[in-house]
Short mmCIF file of C-alpha atoms in Angstrom, two decimals:
data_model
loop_
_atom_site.label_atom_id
_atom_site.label_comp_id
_atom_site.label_asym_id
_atom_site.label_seq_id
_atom_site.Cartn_x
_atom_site.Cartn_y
_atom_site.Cartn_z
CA UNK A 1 151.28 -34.47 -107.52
CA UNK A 2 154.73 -33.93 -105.99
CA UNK A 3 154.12 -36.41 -103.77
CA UNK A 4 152.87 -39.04 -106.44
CA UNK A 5 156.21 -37.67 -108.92
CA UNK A 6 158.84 -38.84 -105.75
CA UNK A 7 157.49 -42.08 -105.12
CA UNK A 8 157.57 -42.82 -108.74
CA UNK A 9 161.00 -41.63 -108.93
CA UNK A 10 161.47 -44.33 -105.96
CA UNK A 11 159.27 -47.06 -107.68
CA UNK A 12 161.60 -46.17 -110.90
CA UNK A 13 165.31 -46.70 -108.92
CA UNK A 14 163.59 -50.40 -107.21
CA UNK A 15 163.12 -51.65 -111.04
CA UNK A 16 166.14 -50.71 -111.96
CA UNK A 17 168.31 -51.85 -108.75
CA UNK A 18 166.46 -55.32 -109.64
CA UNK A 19 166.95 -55.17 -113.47
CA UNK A 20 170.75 -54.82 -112.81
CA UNK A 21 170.57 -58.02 -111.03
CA UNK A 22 169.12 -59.66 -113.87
CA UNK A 23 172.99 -59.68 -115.23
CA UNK A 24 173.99 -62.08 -112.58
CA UNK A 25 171.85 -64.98 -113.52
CA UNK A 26 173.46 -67.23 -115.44
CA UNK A 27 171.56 -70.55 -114.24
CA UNK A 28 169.05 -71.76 -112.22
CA UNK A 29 171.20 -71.61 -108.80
CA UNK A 30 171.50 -68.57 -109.54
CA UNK A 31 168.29 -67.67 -110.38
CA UNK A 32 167.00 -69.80 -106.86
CA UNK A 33 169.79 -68.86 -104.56
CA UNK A 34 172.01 -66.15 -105.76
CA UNK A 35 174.79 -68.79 -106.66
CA UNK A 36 174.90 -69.11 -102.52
CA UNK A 37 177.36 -66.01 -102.66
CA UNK A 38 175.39 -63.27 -100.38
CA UNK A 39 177.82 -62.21 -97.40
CA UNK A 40 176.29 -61.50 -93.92
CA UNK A 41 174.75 -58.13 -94.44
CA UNK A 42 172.64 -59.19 -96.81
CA UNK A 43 171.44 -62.17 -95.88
CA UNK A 44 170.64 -59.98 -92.49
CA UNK A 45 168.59 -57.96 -95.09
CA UNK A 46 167.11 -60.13 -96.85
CA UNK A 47 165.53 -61.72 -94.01
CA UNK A 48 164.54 -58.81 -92.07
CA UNK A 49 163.01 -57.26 -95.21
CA UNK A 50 161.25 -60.18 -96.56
CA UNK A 51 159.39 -60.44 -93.14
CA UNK A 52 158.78 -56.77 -92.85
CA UNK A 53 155.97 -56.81 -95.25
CA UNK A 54 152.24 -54.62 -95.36
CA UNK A 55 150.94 -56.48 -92.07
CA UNK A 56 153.93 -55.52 -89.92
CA UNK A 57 153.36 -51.65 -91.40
CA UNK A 58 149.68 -51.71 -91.22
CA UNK A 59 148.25 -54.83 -90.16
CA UNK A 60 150.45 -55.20 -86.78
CA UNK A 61 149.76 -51.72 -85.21
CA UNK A 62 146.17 -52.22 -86.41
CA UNK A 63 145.78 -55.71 -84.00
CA UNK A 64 147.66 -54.05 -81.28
CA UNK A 65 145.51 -51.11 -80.95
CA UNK A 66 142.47 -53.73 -81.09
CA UNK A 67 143.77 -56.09 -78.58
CA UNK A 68 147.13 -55.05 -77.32
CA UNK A 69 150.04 -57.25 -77.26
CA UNK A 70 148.02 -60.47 -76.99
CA UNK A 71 146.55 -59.99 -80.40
CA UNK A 72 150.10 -60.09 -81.76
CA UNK A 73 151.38 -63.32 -80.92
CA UNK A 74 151.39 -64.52 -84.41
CA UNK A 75 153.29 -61.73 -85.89
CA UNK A 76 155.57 -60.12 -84.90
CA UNK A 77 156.85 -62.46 -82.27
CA UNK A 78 155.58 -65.34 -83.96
CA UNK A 79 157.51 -64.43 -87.10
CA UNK A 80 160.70 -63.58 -85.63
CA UNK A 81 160.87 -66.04 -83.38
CA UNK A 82 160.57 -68.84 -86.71
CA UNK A 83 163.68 -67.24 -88.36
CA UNK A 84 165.61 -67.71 -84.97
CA UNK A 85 164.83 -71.29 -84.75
CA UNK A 86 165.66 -71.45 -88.48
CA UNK A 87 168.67 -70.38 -87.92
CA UNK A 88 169.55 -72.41 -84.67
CA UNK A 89 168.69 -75.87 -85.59
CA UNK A 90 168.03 -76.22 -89.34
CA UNK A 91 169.87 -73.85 -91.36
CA UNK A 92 173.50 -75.62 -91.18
CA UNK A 93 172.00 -79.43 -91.58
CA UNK A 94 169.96 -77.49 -94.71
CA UNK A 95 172.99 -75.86 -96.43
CA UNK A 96 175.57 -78.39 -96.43
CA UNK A 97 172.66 -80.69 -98.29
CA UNK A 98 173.45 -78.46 -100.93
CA UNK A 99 169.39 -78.33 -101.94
CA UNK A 100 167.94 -75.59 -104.60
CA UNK A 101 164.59 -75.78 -103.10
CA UNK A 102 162.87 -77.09 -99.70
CA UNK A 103 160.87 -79.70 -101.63
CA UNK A 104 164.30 -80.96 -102.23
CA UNK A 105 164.99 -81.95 -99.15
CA UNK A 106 161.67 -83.93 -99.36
CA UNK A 107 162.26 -86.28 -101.92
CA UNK A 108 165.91 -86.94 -100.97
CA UNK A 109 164.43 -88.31 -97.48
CA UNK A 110 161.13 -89.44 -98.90
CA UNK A 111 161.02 -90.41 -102.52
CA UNK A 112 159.11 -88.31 -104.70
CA UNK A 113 155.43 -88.76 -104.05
CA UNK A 114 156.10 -86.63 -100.30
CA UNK A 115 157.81 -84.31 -102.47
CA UNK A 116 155.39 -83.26 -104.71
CA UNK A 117 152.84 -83.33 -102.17
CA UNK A 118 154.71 -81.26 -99.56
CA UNK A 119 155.28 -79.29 -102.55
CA UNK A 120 151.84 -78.28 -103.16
CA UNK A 121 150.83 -78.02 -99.44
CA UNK A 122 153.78 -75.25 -99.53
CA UNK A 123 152.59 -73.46 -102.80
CA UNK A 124 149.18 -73.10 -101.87
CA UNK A 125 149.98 -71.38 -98.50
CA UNK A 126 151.81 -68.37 -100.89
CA UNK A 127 148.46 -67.49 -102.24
CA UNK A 128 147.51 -65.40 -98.97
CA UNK A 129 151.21 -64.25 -97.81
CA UNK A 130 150.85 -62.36 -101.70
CA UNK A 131 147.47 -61.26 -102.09
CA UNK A 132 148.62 -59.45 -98.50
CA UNK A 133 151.26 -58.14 -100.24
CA UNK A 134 149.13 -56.51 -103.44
CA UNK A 135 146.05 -55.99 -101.21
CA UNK A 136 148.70 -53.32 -99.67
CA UNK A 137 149.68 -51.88 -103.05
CA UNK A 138 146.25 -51.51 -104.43
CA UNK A 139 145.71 -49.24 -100.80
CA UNK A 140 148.79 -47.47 -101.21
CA UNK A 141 147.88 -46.59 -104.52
CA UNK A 142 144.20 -45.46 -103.59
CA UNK A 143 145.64 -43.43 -101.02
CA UNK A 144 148.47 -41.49 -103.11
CA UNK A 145 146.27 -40.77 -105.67
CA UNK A 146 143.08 -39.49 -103.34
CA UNK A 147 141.05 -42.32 -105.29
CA UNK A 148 141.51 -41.61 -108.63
CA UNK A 149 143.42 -44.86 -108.76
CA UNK A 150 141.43 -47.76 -107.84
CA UNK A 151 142.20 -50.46 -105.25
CA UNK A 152 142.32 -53.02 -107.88
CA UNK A 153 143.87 -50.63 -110.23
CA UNK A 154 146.50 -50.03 -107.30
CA UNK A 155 146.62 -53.72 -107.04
CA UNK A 156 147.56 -54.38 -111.02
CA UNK A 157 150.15 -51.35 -110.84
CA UNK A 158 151.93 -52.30 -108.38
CA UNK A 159 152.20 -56.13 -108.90
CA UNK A 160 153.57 -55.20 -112.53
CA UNK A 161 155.97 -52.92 -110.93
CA UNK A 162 157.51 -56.02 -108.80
CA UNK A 163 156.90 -58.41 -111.75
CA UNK A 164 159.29 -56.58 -113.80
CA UNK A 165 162.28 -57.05 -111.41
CA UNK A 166 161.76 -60.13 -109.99
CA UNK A 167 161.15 -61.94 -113.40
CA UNK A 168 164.09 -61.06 -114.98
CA UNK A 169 167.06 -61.47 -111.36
CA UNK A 170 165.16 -64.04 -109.76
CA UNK A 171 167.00 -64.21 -106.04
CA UNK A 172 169.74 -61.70 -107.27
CA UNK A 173 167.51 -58.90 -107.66
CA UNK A 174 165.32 -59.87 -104.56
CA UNK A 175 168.91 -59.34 -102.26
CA UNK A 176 169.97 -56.35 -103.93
CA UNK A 177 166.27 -54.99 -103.67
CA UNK A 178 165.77 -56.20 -99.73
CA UNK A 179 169.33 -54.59 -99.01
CA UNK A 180 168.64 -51.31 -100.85
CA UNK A 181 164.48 -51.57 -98.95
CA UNK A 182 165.89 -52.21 -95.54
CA UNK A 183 167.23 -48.56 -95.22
CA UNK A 184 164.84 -47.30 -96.63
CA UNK A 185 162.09 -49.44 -94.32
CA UNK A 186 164.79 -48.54 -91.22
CA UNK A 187 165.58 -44.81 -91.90
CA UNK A 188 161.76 -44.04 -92.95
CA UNK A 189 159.47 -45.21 -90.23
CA UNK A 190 162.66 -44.43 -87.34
CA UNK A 191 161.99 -40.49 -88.65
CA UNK A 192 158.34 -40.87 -88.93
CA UNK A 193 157.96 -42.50 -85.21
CA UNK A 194 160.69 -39.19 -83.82
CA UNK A 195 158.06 -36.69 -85.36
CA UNK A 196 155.33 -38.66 -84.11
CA UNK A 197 156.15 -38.77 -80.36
CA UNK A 198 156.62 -35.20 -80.70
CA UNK A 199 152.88 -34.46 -81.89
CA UNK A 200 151.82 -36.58 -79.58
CA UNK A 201 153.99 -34.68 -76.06
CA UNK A 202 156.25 -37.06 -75.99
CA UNK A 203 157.20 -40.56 -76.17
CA UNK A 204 156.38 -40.87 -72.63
CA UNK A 205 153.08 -40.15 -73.24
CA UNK A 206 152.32 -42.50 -76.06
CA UNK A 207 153.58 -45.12 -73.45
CA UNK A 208 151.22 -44.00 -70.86
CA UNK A 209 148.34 -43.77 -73.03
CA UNK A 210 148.85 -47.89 -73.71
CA UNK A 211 149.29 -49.06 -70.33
CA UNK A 212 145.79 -47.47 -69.27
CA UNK A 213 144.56 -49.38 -71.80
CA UNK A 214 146.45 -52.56 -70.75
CA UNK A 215 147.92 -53.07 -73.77
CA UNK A 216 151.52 -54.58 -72.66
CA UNK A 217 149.32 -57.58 -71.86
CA UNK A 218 150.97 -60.61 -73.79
CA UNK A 219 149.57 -63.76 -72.02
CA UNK A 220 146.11 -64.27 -72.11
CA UNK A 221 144.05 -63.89 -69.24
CA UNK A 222 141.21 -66.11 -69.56
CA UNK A 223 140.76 -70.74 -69.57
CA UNK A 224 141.61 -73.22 -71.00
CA UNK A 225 139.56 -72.35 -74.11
CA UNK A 226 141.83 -69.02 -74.63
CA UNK A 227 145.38 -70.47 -73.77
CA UNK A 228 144.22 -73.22 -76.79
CA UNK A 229 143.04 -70.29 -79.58
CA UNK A 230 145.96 -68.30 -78.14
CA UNK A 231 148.79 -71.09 -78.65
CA UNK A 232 147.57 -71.66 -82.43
CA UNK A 233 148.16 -68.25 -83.40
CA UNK A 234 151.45 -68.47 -81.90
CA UNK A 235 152.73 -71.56 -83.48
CA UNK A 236 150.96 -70.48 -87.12
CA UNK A 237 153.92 -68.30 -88.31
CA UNK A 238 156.57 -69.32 -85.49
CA UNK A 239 155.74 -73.51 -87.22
CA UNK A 240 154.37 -72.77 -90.27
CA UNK A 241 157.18 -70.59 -92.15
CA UNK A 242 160.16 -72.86 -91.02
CA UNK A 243 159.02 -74.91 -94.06
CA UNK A 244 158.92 -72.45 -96.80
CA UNK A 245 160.66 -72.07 -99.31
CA UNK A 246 161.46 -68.16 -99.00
CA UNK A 247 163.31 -68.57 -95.92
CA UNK A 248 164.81 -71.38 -97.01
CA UNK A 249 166.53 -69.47 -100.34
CA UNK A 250 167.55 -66.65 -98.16
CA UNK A 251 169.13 -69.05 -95.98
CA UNK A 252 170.57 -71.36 -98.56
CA UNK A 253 172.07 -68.13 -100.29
CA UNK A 254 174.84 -67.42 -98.20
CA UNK A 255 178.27 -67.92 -99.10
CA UNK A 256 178.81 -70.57 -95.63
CA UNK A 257 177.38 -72.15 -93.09
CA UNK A 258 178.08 -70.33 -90.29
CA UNK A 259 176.67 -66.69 -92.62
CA UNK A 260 173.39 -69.43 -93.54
CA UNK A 261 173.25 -69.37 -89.28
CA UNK A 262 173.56 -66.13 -88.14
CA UNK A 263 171.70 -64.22 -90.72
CA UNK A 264 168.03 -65.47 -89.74
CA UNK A 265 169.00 -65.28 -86.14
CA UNK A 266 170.04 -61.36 -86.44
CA UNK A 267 167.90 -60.97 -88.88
CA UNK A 268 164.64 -62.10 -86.73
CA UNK A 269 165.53 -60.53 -83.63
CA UNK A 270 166.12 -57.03 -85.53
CA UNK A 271 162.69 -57.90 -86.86
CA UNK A 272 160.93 -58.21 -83.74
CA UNK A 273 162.47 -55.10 -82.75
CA UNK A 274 161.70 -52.67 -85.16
CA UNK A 275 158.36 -53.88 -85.93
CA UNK A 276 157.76 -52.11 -82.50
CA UNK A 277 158.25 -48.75 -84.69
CA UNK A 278 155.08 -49.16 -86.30
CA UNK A 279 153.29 -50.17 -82.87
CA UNK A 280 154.18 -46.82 -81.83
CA UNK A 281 153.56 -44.42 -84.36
CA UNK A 282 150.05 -46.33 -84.97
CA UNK A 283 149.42 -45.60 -81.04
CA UNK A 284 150.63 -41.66 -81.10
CA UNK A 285 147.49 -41.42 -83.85
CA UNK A 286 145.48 -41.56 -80.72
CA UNK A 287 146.82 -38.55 -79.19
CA UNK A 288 147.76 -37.09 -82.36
CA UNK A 289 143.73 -36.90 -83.79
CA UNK A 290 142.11 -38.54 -81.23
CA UNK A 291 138.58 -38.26 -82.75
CA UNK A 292 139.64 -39.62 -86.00
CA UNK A 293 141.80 -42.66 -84.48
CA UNK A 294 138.85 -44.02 -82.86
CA UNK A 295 136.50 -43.73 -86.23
CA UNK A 296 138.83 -45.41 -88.30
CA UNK A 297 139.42 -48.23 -84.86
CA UNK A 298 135.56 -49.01 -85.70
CA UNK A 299 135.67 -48.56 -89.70
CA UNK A 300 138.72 -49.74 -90.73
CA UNK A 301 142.02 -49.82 -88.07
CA UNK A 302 144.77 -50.61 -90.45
CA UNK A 303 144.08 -47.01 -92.15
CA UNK A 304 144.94 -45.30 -88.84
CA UNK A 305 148.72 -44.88 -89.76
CA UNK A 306 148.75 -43.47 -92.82
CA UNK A 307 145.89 -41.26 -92.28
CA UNK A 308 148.56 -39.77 -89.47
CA UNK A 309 151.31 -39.28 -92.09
CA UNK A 310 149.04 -37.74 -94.79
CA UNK A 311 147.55 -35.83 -92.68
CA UNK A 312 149.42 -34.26 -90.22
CA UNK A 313 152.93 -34.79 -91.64
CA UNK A 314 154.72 -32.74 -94.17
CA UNK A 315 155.05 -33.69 -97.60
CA UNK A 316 158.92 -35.02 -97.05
CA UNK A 317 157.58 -37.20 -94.25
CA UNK A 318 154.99 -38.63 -96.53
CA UNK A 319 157.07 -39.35 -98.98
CA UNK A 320 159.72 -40.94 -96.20
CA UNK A 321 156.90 -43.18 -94.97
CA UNK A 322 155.12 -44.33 -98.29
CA UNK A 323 158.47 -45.01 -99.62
CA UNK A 324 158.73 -47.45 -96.82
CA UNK A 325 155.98 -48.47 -96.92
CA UNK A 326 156.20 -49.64 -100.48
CA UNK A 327 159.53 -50.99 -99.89
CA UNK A 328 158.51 -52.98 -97.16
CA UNK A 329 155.59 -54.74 -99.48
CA UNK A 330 158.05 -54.70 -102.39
CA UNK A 331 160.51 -56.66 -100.71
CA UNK A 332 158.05 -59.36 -99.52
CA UNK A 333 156.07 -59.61 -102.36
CA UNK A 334 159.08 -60.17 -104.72
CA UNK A 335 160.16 -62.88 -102.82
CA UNK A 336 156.87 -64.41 -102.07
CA UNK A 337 156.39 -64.42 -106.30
CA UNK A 338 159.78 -66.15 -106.47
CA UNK A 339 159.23 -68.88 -104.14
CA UNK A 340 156.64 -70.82 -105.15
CA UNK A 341 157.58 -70.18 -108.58
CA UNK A 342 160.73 -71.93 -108.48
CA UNK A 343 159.11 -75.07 -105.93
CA UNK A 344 156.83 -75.66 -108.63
CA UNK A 345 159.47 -75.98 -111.33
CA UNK A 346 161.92 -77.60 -109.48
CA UNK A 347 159.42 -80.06 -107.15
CA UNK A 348 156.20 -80.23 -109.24
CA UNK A 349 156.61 -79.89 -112.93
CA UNK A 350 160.27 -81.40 -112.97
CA UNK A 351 158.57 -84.66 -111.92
CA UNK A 352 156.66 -85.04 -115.15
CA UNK A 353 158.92 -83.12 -117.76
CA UNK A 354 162.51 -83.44 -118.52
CA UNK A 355 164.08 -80.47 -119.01
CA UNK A 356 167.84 -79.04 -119.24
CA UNK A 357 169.37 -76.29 -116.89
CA UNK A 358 168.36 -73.75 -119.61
CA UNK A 359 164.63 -74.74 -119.83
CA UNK A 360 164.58 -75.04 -116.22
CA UNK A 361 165.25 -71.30 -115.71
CA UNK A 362 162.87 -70.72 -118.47
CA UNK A 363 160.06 -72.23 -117.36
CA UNK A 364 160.96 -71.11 -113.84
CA UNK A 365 160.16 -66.93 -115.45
CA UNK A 366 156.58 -68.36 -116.99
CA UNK A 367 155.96 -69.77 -113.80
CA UNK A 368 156.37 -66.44 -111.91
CA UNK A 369 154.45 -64.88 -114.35
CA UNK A 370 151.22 -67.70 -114.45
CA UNK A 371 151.35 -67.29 -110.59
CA UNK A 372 151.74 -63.57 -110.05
CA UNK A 373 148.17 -63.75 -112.27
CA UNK A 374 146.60 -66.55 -109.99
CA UNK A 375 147.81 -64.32 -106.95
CA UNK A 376 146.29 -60.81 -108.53
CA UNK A 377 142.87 -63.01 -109.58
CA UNK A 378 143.18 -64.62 -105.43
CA UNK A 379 143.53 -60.76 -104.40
CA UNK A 380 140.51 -58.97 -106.08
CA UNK A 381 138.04 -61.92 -104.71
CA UNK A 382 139.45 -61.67 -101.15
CA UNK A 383 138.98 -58.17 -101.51
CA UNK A 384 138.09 -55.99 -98.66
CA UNK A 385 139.92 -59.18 -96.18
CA UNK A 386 141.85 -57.44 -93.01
CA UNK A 387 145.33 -58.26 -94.14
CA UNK A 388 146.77 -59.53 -91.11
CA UNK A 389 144.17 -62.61 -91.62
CA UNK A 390 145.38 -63.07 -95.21
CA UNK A 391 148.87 -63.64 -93.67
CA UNK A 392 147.79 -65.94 -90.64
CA UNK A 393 145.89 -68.19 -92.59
CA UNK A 394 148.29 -68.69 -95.52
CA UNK A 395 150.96 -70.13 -92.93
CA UNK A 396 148.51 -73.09 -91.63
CA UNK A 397 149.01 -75.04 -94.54
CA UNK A 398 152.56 -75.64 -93.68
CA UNK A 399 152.08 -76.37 -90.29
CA UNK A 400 149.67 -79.40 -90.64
CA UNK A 401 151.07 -80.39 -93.92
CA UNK A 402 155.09 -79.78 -94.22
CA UNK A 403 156.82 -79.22 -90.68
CA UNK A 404 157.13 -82.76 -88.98
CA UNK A 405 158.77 -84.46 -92.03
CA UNK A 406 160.77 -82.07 -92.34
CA UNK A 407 161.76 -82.11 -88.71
CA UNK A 408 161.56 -85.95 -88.27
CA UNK A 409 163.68 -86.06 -91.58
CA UNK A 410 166.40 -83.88 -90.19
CA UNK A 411 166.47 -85.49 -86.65
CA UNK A 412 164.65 -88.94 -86.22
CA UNK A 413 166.87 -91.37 -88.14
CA UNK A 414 163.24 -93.89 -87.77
CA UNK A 415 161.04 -91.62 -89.77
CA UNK A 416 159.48 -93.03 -93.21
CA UNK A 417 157.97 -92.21 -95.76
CA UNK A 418 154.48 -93.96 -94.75
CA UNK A 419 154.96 -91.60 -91.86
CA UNK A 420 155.51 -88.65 -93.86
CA UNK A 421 152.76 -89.78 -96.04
CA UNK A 422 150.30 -90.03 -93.12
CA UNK A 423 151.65 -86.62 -91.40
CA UNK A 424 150.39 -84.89 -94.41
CA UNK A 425 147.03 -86.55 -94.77
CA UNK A 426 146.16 -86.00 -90.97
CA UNK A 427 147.20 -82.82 -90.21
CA UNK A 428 145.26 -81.97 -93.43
CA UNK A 429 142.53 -83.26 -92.99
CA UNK A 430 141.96 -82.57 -89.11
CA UNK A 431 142.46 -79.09 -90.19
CA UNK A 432 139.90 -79.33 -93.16
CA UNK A 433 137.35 -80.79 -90.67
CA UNK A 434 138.02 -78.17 -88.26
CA UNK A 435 137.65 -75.59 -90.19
CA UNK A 436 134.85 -76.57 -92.02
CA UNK A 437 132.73 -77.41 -88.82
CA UNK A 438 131.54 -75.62 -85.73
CA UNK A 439 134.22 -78.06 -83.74
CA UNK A 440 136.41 -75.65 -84.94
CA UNK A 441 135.02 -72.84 -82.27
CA UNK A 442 136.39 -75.14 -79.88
CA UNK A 443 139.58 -75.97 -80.61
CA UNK A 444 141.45 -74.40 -83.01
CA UNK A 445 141.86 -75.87 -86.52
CA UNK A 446 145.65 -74.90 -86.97
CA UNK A 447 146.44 -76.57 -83.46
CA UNK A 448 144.38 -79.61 -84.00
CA UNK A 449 146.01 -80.39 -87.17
CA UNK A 450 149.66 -79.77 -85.60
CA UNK A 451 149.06 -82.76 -83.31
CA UNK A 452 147.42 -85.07 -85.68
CA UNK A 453 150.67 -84.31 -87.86
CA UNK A 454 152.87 -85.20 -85.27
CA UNK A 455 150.94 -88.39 -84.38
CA UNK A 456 150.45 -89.31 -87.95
CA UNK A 457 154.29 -88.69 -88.56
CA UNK A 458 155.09 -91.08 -85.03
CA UNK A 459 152.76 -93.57 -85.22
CA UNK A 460 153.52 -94.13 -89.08
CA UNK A 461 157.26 -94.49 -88.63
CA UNK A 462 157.13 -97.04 -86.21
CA UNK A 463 154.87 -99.17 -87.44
CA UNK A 464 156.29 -98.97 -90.95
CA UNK A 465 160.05 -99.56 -89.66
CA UNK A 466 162.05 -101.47 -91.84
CA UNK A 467 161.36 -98.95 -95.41
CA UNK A 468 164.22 -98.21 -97.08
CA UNK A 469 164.71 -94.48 -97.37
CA UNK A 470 165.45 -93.32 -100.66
CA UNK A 471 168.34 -90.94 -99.42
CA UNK A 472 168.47 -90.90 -95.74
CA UNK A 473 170.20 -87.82 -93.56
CA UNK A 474 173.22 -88.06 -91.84
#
């Protein structure tokens, strides 16, 4: 019961760091971006904690200790390695547009129709980057409360909790949240992984134990059919998140440029770093209770970390590592409820009803809360899904549908519309056929529909030269 009392206490000072927020928003830029005001620090934040999410707590260390390195290609290297390339060669072309969304950017280059369809391609893929999210919470909850709470109990609390917050502040309240998370995420786990190594002799020896196993393996070892399976987990989150629009508000919140540039950068390779932390604290469970380890490995992997902390930790260090836990989840799921929320509004629903600043913002808080029921109804079907999958197959949907307009748009002054246009139908519907079909046990659906985009997005330009562009990019 103590433990349940502190993390409610925590759960308590979240809503109201994020209700506070709530004063800030005035309109719908600020609402969307924070009135692009957030220094470095917290765009740093922002971006590190949005990432840091339930998979890299308990889905990342529970692929590792499958599969090693090589089973982590899509997150976290994947995933830090997008923000970085955010950051170096879109970010500053993206701010000084002066957009309030990513499906923005769309019709500006394209005209509305690859706007709203870009649009939708982008909104679906937030249905499985959530459900990841509350999936997490309903387990959390189960756990704190030995099962008196329900997983889809755990799953309704929680997603109110984050409702509340990120309703009312929009972006404000996700920054102030993410910065306040962040140390919690940081300080939490970095104590959790000290005590660890010492249960387990010694960091030394948690090292030891995964290079018998051959775990430091990143490449994959096997032909041609492995290197192909291999590269389209690697380019699902490092391809498919560029176009989303919850990197692109943390991005487009910053007060410059050159802040809009260096946060994701920092911010990704801090990510990639520290998501090690839960790699080894999910390995030391191994020397730590052996016996157990390897029964959860076969039942159910991603259960091996906290089974450590609540069971062989004491009571401070549980509620140091649930606290981070549930700020890590917290801080993605708030901003994965605001931004498809506002891309609807703003590139969907804007399209077919006029509306003033005012209604905008208003319809922009129904929106978040018609979604975060979608996502919770998405969540109890997928039920019992290994959350890392959740997350890996939500971020396909913007690779084969949204990344090579909006790379052609930004850098290939030839690109038109009819090429956007037949990007998005390709690399759709490759992927639909490979996924549907036994072809896709040969080559993988997410990679197949990455090079149809491309070659829809090529071959359509050039044959189609000669469209005007409704706004082209300088």
């Amino acid at each position: 019961m103590t433990l349940l009392a502190l993390i409610a206490l925590y759960l308590v000072a979240s809503m109201g760091v994020g209700v506070y927020a709530a004063m800030r928003v005035k309109n719908t830029s600020d609402y969307a971006l924070a009135g692009r005001s957030l220094p470095l620090y917290v765009i740093v934040a922002t971006t590190f904690a949005t990432w840091f999410g339930s998979e890299t707590v308990l889905g990342i260390p529970s692929k590792f200790v499958e599969g090693g390195f090589r089973n982590t290609v899509e997150d976290p290297f994947g995933a830090g390695l997008c923000l970085i390339l955010v950051g170096m060669f879109f970010a500053r072309k993206l701010y000084k547009m002066e957009l309030l969304t990513i499906g923005d950017f769309y019709r500006r280059r394209y005209g509305r129709v690859v706007e709203i369809f870009s649009s939708i391609v982008i909104l679906i893929s937030y249905l499985g980057w959530v459900a990841a999210q509350i999936t997490a919470l309903g387990l959390v909850f189960n756990l704190l409360s030995a099962g008196s709470i329900s997983v889809v109990a755990g799953m309704a609390l929680g997603t109110a909790i984050v409702l509340v917050y990120t309703l009312f502040g929009g972006m404000w309240s996700v920054a102030l949240t993410d910065t306040f998370q962040m140390a919690i995420i940081i300080v939490g786990l970095s104590l959790i992984a000290i005590f660890a190594a010492d249960r387990a002799g010694g960091a030394g020896r948690v090292i030891e134990f995964a290079q018998s196993r051959d775990m430091f393996q990143f490449f994959p070892s096997g032909g041609l059919h492995e290197w192909l399976f291999w590269t389209g987990a690697a380019i699902t989150i490092m391809i498919g998140s560029i176009p989303q629009q919850d990197v692109f508000q943390r991005v487009m919140s910053a007060k410059d440029a050159d802040t809009s540039v260096k946060g994701p950068i920092i911010g990704g390779i801090s990510y990639m770093v520290f998501a090690m932390v839960p790699i080894f604290i999910g390995l030391s469970a191994f020397l730590v209770m052996p016996d157990v380890a390897n029964a959860l490995l076969k039942e159910d992997s991603q259960k091996i970390l906290p089974t450590l902390v609540m069971e062989h930790m004491p009571v401070w260090l549980q509620v140091t590592f649930f606290g981070a836990l549930l700020a890590a989840i917290m801080s993605t799921a708030s901003a994965t409820l605001l931004a498809p929320s506002t891309t609807f509004v703003e590139n969907v629903l804007k399209n077919f009803v006029k509306m003033t600043d005012k209604q905008q913002l208003r319809n922009m808080r129904i929106t978040v809360v018609v979604f975060t029921g979608c996502v919770m109804i998405y969540s109890i079907i997928m039920e019992g899904t290994p959350i890392y999958e959740l997350v890996s197959k939500a971020y396909q949907f913007p690779v084969v549908g949204a990344f090579w307009p909006l790379v052609c748009g930004l850098y290939w002054r030839r690109s038109t519309t009819p090429g956007a246009i037949a990007s998005i139908v390709l690399g759709m519907g490759t992927w639909t056929l490979l996924e549907l079909t036994p072809l896709g046990q040969q080559f993988p659906a997410v990679l197949g529909g990455f090079l149809m985009a491309a070659l829809g997005m090529f071959v359509g330009s050039i044959v189609t030269q000669g469209k005007q562009q409704p706004h082209p990019v300088a």
